[in-house]
Tab-separated table of C-alpha atoms and ligand atoms in Angstrom:
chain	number	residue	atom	x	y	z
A	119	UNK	CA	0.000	0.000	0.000
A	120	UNK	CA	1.297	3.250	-0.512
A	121	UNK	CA	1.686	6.086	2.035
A	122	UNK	CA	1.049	9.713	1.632
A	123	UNK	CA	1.811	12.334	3.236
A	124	UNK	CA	-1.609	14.210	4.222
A	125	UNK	CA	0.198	17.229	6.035
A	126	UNK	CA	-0.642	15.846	9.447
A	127	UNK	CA	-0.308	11.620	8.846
A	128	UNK	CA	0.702	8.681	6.787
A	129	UNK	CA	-2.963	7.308	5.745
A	130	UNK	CA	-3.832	4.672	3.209
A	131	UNK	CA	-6.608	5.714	1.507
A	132	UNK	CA	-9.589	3.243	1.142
A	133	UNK	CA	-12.597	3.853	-1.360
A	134	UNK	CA	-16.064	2.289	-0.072
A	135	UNK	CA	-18.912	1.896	-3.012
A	136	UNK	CA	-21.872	1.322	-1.736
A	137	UNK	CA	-20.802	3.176	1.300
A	138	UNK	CA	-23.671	5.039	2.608
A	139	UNK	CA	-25.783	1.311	2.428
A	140	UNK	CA	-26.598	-0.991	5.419
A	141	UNK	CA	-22.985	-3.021	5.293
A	142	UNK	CA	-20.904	-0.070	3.590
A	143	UNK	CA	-21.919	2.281	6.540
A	144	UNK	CA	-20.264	-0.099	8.880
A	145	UNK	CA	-17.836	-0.568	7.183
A	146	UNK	CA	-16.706	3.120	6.884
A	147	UNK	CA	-17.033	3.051	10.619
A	148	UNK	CA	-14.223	0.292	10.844
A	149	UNK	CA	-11.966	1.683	8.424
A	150	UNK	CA	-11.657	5.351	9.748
A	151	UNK	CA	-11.367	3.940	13.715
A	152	UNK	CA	-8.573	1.511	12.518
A	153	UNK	CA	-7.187	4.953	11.030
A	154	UNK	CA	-7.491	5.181	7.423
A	155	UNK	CA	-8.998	7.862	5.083
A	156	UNK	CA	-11.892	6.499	3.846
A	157	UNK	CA	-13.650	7.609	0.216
A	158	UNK	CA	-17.479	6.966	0.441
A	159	UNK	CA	-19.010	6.455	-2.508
A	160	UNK	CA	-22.775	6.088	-3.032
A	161	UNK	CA	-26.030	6.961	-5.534
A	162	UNK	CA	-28.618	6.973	-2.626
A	163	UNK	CA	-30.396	4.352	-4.246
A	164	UNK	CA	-31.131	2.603	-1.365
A	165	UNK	CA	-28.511	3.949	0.840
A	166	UNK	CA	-29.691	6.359	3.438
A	167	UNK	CA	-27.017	9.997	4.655
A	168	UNK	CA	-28.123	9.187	8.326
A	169	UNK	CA	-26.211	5.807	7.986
A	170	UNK	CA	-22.651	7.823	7.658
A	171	UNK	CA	-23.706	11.587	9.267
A	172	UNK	CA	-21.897	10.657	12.210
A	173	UNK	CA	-18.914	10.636	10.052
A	174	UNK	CA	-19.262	13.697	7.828
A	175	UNK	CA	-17.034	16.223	10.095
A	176	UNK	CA	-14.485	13.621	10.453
A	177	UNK	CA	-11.414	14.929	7.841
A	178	UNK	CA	-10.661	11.537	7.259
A	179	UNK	CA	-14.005	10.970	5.798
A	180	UNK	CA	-15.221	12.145	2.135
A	181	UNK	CA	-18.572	11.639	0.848
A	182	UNK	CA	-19.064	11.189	-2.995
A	183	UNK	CA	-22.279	11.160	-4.721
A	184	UNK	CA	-21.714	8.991	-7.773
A	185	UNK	CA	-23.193	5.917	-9.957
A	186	UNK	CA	-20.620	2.990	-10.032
A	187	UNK	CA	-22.051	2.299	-13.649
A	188	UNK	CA	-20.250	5.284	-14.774
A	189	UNK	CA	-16.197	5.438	-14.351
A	190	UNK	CA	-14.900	7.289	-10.984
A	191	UNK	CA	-11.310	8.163	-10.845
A	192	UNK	CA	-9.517	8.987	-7.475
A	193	UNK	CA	-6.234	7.739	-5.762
A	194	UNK	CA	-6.876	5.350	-3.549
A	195	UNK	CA	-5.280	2.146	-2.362
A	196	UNK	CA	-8.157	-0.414	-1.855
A	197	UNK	CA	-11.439	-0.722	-2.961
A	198	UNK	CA	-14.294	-2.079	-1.297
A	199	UNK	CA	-17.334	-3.012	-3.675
A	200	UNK	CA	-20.359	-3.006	-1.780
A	201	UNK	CA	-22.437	-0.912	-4.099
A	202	UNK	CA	-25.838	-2.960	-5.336
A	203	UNK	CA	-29.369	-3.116	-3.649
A	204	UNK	CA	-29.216	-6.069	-1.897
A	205	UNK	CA	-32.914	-6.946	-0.596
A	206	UNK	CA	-35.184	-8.365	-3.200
A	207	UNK	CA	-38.317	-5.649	-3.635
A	208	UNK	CA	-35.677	-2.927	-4.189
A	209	UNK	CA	-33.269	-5.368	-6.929
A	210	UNK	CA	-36.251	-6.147	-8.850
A	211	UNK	CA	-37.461	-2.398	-8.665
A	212	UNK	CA	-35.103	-1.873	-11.457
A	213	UNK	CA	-34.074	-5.041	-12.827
A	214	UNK	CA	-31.598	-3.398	-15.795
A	215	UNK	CA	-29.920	-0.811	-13.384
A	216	UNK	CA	-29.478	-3.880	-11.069
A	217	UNK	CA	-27.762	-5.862	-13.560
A	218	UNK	CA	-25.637	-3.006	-14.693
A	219	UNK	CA	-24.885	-1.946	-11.113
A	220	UNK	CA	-23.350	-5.403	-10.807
A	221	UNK	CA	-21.565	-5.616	-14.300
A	222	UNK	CA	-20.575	-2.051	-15.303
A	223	UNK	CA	-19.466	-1.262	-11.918
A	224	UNK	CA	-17.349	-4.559	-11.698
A	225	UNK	CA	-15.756	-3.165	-14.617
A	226	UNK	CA	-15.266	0.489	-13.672
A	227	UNK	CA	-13.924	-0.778	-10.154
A	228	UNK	CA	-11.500	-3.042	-11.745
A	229	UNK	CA	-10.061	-0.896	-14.462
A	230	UNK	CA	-9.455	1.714	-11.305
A	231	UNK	CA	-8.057	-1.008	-9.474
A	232	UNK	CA	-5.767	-2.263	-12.773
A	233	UNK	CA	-5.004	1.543	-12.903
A	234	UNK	CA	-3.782	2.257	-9.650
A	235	UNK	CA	-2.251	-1.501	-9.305
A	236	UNK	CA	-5.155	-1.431	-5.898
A	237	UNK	CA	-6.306	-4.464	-4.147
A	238	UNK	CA	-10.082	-4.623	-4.740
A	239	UNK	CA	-12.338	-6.993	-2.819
A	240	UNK	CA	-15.908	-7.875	-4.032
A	241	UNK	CA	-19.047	-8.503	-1.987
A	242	UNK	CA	-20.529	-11.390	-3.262
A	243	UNK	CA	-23.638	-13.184	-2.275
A	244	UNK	CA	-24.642	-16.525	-1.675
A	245	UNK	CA	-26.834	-15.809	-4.471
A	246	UNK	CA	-24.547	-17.239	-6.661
A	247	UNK	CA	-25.624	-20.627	-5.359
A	248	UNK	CA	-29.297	-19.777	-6.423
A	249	UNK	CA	-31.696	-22.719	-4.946
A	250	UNK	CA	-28.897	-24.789	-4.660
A	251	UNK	CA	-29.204	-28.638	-4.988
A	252	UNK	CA	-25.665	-28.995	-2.473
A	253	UNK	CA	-26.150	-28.268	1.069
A	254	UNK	CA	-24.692	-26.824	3.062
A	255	UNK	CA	-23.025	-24.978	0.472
A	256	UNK	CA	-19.364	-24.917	-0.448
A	257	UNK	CA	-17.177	-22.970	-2.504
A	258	UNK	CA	-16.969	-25.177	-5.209
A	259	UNK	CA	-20.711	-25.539	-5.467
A	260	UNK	CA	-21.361	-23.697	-9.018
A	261	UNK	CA	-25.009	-22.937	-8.052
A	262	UNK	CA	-28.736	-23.822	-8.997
A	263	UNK	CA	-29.709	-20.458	-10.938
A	264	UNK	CA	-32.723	-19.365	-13.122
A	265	UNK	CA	-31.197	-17.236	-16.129
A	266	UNK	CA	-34.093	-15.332	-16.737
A	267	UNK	CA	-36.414	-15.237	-13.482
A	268	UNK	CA	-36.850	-12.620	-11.402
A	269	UNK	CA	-33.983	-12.719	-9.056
A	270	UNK	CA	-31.782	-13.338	-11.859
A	271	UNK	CA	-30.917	-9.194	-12.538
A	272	UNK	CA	-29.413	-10.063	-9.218
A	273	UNK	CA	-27.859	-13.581	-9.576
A	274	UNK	CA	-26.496	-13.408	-12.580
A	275	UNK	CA	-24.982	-9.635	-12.180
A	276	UNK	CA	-23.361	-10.794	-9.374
A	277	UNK	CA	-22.294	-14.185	-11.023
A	278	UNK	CA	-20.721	-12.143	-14.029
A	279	UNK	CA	-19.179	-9.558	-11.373
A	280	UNK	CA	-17.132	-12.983	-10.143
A	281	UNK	CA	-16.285	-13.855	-13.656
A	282	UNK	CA	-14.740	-10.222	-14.206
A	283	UNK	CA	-12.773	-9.768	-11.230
A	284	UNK	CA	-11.814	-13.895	-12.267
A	285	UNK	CA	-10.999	-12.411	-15.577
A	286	UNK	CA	-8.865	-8.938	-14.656
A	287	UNK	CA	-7.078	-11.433	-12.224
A	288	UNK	CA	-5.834	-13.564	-15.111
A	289	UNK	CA	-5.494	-11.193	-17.609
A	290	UNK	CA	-4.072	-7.933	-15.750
A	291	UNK	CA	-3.202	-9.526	-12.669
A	292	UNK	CA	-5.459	-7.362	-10.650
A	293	UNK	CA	-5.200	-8.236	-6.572
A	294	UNK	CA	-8.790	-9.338	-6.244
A	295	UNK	CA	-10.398	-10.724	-3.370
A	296	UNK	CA	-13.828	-11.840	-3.192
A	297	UNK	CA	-16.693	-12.974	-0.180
A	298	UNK	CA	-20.112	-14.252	-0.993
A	299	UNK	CA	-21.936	-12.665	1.436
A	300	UNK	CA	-24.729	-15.142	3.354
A	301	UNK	CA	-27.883	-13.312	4.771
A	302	UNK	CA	-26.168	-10.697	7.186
A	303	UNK	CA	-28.793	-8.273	9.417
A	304	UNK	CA	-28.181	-5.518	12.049
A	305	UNK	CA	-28.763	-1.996	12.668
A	306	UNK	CA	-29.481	0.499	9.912
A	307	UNK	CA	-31.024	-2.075	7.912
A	308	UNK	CA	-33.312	0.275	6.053
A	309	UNK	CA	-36.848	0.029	7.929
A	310	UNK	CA	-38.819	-0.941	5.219
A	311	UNK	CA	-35.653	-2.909	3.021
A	312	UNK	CA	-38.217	-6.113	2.490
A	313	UNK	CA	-36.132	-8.386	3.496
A	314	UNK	CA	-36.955	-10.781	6.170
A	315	UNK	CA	-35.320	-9.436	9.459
A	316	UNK	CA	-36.324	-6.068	9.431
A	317	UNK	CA	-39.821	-7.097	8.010
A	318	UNK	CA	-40.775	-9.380	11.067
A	319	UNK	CA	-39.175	-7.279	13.538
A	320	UNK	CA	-41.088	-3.783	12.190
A	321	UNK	CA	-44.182	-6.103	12.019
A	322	UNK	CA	-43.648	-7.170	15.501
A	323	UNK	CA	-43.381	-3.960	17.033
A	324	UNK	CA	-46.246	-2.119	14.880
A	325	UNK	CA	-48.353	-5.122	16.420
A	326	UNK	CA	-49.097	-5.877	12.769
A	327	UNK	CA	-49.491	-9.350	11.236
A	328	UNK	CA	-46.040	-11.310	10.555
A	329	UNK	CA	-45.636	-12.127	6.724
A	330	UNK	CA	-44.830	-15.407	6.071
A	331	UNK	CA	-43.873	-16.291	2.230
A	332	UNK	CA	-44.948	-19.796	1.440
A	333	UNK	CA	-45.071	-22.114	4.314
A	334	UNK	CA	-42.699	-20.484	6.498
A	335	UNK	CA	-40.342	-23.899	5.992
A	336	UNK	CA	-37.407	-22.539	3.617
A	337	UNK	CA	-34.941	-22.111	5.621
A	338	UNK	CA	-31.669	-19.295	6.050
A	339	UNK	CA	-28.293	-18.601	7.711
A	340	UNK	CA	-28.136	-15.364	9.637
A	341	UNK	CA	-24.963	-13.715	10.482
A	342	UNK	CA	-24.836	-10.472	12.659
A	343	UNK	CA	-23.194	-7.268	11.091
A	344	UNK	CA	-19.965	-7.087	12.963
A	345	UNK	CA	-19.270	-10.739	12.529
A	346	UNK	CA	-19.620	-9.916	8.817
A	347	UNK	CA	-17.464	-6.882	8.693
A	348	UNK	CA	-14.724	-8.886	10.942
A	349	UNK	CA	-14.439	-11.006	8.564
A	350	UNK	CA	-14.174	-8.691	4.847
A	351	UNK	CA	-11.205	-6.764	7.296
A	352	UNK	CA	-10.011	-9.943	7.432
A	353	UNK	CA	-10.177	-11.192	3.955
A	354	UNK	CA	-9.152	-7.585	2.404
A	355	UNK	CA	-5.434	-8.437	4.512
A	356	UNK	CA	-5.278	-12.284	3.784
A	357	UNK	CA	-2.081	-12.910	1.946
A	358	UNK	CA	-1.991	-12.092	-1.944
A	359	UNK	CA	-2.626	-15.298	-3.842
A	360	UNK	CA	-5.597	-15.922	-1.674
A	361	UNK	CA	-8.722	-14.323	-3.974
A	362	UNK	CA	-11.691	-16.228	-3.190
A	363	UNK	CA	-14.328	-16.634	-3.685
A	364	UNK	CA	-15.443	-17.319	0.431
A	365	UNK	CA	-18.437	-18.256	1.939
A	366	UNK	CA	-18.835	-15.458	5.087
A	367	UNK	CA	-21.988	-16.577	6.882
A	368	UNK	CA	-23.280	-17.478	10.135
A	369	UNK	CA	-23.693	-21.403	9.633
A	370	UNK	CA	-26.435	-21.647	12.427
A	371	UNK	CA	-29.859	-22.756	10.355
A	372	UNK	CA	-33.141	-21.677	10.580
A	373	UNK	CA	-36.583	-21.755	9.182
A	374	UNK	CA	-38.729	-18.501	8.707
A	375	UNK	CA	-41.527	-20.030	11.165
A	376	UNK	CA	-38.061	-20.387	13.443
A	377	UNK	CA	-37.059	-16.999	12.935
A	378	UNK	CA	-40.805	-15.322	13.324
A	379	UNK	CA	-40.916	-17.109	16.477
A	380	UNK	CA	-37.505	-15.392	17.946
A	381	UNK	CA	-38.460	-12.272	16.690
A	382	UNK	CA	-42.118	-12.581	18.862
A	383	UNK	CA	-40.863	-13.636	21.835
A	384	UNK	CA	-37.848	-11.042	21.896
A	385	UNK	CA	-39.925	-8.289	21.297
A	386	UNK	CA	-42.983	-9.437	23.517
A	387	UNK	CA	-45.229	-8.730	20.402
A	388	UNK	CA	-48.494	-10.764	20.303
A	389	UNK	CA	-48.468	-10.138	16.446
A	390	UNK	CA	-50.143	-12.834	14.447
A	391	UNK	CA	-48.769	-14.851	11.724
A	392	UNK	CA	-49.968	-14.713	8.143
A	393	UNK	CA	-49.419	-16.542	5.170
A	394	UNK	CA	-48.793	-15.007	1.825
A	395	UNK	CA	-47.574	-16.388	-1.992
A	396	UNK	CA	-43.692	-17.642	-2.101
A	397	UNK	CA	-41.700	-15.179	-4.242
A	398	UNK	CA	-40.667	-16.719	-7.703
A	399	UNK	CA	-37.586	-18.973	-7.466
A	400	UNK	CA	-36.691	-18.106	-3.808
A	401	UNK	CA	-34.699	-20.649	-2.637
A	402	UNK	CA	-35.455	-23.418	-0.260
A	403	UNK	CA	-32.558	-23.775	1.833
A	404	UNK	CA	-29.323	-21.537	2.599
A	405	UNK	CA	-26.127	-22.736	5.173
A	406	UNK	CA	-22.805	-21.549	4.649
A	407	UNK	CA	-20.242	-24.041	4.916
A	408	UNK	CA	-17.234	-21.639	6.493
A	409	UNK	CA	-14.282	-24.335	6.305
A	410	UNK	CA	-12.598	-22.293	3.881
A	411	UNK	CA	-13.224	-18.967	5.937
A	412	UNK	CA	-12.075	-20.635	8.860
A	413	UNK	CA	-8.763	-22.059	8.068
A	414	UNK	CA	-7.540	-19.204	5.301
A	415	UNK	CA	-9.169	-16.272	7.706
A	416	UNK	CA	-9.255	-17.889	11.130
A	417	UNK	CA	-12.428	-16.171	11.295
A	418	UNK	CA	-15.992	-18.112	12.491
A	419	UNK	CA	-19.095	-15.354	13.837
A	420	UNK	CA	-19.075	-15.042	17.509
A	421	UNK	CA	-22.726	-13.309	18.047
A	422	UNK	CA	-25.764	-15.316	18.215
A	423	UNK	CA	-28.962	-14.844	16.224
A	424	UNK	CA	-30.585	-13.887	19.520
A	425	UNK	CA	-27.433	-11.900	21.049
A	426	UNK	CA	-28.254	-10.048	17.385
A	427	UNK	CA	-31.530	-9.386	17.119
A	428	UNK	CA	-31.386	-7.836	20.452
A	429	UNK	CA	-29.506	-5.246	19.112
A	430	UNK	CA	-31.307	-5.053	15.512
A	431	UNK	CA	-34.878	-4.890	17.693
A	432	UNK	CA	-33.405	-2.022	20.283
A	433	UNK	CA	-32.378	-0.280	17.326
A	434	UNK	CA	-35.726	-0.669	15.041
A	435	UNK	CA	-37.981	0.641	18.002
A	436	UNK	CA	-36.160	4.160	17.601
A	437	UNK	CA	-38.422	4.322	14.324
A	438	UNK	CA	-41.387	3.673	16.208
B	748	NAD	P1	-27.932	-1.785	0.883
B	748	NAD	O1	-29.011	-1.702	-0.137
B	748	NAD	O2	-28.193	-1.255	2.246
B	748	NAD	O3	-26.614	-1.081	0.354
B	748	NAD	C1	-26.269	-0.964	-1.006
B	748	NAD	C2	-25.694	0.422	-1.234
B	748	NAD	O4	-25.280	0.523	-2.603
B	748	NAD	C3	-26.725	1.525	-0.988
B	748	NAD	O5	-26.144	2.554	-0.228
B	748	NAD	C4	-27.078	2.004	-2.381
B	748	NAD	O6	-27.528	3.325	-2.426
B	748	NAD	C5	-25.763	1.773	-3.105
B	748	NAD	N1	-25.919	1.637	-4.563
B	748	NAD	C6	-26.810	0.857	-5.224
B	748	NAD	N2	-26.622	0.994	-6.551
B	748	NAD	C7	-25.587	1.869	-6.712
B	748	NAD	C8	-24.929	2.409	-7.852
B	748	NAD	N3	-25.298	2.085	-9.101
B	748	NAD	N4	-23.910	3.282	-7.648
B	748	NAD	C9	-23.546	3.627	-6.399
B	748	NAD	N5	-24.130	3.144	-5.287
B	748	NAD	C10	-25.138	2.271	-5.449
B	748	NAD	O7	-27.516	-3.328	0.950
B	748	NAD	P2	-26.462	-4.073	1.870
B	748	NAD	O8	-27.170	-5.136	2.590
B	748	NAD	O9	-25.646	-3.099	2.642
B	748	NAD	O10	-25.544	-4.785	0.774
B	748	NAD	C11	-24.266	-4.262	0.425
B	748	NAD	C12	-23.562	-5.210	-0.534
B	748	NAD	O11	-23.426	-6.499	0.075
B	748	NAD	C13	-24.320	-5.423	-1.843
B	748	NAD	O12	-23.392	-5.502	-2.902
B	748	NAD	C14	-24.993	-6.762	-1.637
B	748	NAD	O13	-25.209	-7.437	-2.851
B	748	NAD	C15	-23.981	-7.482	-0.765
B	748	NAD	N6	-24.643	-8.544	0.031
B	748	NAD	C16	-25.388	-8.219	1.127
B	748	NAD	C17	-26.025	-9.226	1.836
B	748	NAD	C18	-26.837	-8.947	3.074
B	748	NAD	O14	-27.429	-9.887	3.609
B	748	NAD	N7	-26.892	-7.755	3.607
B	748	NAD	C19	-25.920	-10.557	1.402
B	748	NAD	C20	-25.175	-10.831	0.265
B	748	NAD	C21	-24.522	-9.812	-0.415
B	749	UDP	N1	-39.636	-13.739	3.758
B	749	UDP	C1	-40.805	-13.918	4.489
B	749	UDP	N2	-41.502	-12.817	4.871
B	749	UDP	C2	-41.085	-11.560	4.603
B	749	UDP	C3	-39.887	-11.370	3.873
B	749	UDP	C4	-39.195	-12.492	3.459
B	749	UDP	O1	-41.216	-15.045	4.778
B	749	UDP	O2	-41.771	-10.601	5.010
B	749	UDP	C5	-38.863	-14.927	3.369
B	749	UDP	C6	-38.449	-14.958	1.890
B	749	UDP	O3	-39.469	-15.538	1.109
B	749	UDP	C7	-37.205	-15.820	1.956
B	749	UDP	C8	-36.597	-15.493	3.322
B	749	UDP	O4	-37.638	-14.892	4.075
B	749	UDP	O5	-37.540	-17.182	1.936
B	749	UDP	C9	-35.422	-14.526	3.240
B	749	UDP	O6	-35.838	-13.420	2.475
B	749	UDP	P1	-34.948	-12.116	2.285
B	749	UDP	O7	-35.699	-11.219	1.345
B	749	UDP	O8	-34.560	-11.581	3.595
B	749	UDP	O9	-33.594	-12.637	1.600
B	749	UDP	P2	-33.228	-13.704	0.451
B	749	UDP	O10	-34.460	-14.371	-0.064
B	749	UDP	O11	-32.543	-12.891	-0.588
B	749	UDP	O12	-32.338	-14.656	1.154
């Protein structure tokens, strides 16, 4: 990494996309307490200012309004790709920009990154495993996905993202790293996101019914924000010749009727369950298999899915 002078310290300079979302806001926090300058890069899409305003007098902190679909140039020494709605009401809201959020900022990150020789890391998702057929699911699992459904702008942006950072690696030799991403949750989850924690937990404490999709059976790995951003510090400083791709999840297992269950009798809610039509092609089962993660990152989550929704459920009732 290089070091610069800034007048008043030597500071690598890291540039966030996606930065002002629910997992790029943390991370921003985690990068300027460890001490480095941190670029912040968003469109606002989904990402909210109040996730990083805590951060805007900090001098070490720069906010930049900006598409990753179109090129950004700026000196900076690692890149962190987090920009791309991630829940599945705001993906499908705009199925093309989704794809091209994916794909033409994959390819505007990278040629920055071949540019400024920059280690660049790449939030993947276990979405790349689709409904997957292996479980749990390892690395070398190529996935169960529908090409042209309606998760696909999703799946298969974030499929071709892997195959271009793959491809700069081989071809330019760009440091890439990459994490597929298993259902993480916390605070600043947007309110209304749509996806399943902050759903049942709003529902919860509105007193309003608890949506269940389909028969509440399919099941999903939760993993608590700072486990998660533990482990992409981790990953971004694992030795070079270790890309990826790496399952980061919490392995622990549990169906929605599970979760919906947690989430009532944390929040002392007497909320009733309802059941509502399964969302095209969404997939039946989801574990993490973190062997990989484990040995090449030493890194396994620490924080339990109640220990977690504790503090996701204190921090949701401030919007009530
Ligand atoms: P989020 O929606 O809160 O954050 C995404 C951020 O990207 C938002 O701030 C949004 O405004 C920004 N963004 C979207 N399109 C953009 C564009 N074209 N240019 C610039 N900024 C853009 O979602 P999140 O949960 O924080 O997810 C962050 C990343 O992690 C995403 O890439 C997502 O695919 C990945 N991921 C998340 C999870 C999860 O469970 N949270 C799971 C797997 C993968
Ligand atoms: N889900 C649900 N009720 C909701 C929102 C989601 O039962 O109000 C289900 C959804 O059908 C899926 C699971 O919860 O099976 C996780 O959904 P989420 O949107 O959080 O993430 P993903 O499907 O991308 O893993």
């Amino acid at each position: 990494m290089i070091k610069r002078d800034r007048g008043y310290a030597l500071v690598p300079r890291m540039l966030v996309t996606g930065g002002a979302g629910f997992l790029g806001s943390h991370l921003c926090d985690r990068l300027i307490k460890a001490g480095f300058d941190c670029i912040c890069l968003d469109n606002f899409f989904t990402g909210q200012k109040k996730n990083i305003a805590h951060l805007l007098k900090n001098p070490f902190f720069e906010l930049v309004r900006h598409d990753v679909t179109f090129p950004y140039y700026a000196e900076v020494d690692r890149i962190y790709n987090f920009a791309c709605p991630a829940s599945p009401p705001h993906y499908q809201y705009d199925p093309v920009q989704t794809t091209k959020t994916s794909v033409h900022g994959a390819i505007n990150m990278l040629g920055l990154a071949k540019r400024l020789h920059a280690r660049i890391l790449q939030a993947s998702t276990s979405e790349v495993y689709g409904d997957p057929v292996v479980h749990p699911q390892t690395e070398d699992y190529w996935g169960n996905v529908n090409p042209i459904g309606l998760r696909s702008c999703y799946d298969e942006g974030k499929r071709c993202a892997e195959t271009l950072f793959f491809d700069y690696y081989r071809q330019n030799n760009v440091d890439i790293k990459i994490i597929r991403i298993f259902n993480t949750y916390g605070p600043r989850m947007h309110p209304d996101d749509g996806r399943v924690v902050s759903n049942f937990i709003m529902q919860a404490l509105r007193g309003e019914d608890i949506t269940i999709y389909g028969n509440g059976e399919q099941t999903r790995s939760f993993c608590y924000v700072d486990d998660l951003i533990d482990a992409v510090l981790l990953m971004m400083d694992s030795p070079a010749g270790f890309s990826g791709p790496v399952n980061i999840g919490n392995p622990g297992e549990f169906s929605m009727l599970e979760l919906a269950d947690k989430v009532l009798c944390l929040t002392g809610s007497s909320s009733k369950l309802v059941f509502r039509a399964l969302p095209q092609d969404d997939p039946k089962q989801r574990k993490p298999d973190i062997t990989l993660a484990r040995n090449e990152l030493g890194w396994s989550p620490k924080i339990s899915l109640e220990d977690g929704l504790k503090e996701t459920i204190a921090y949701f009732r401030g919007f009530l």
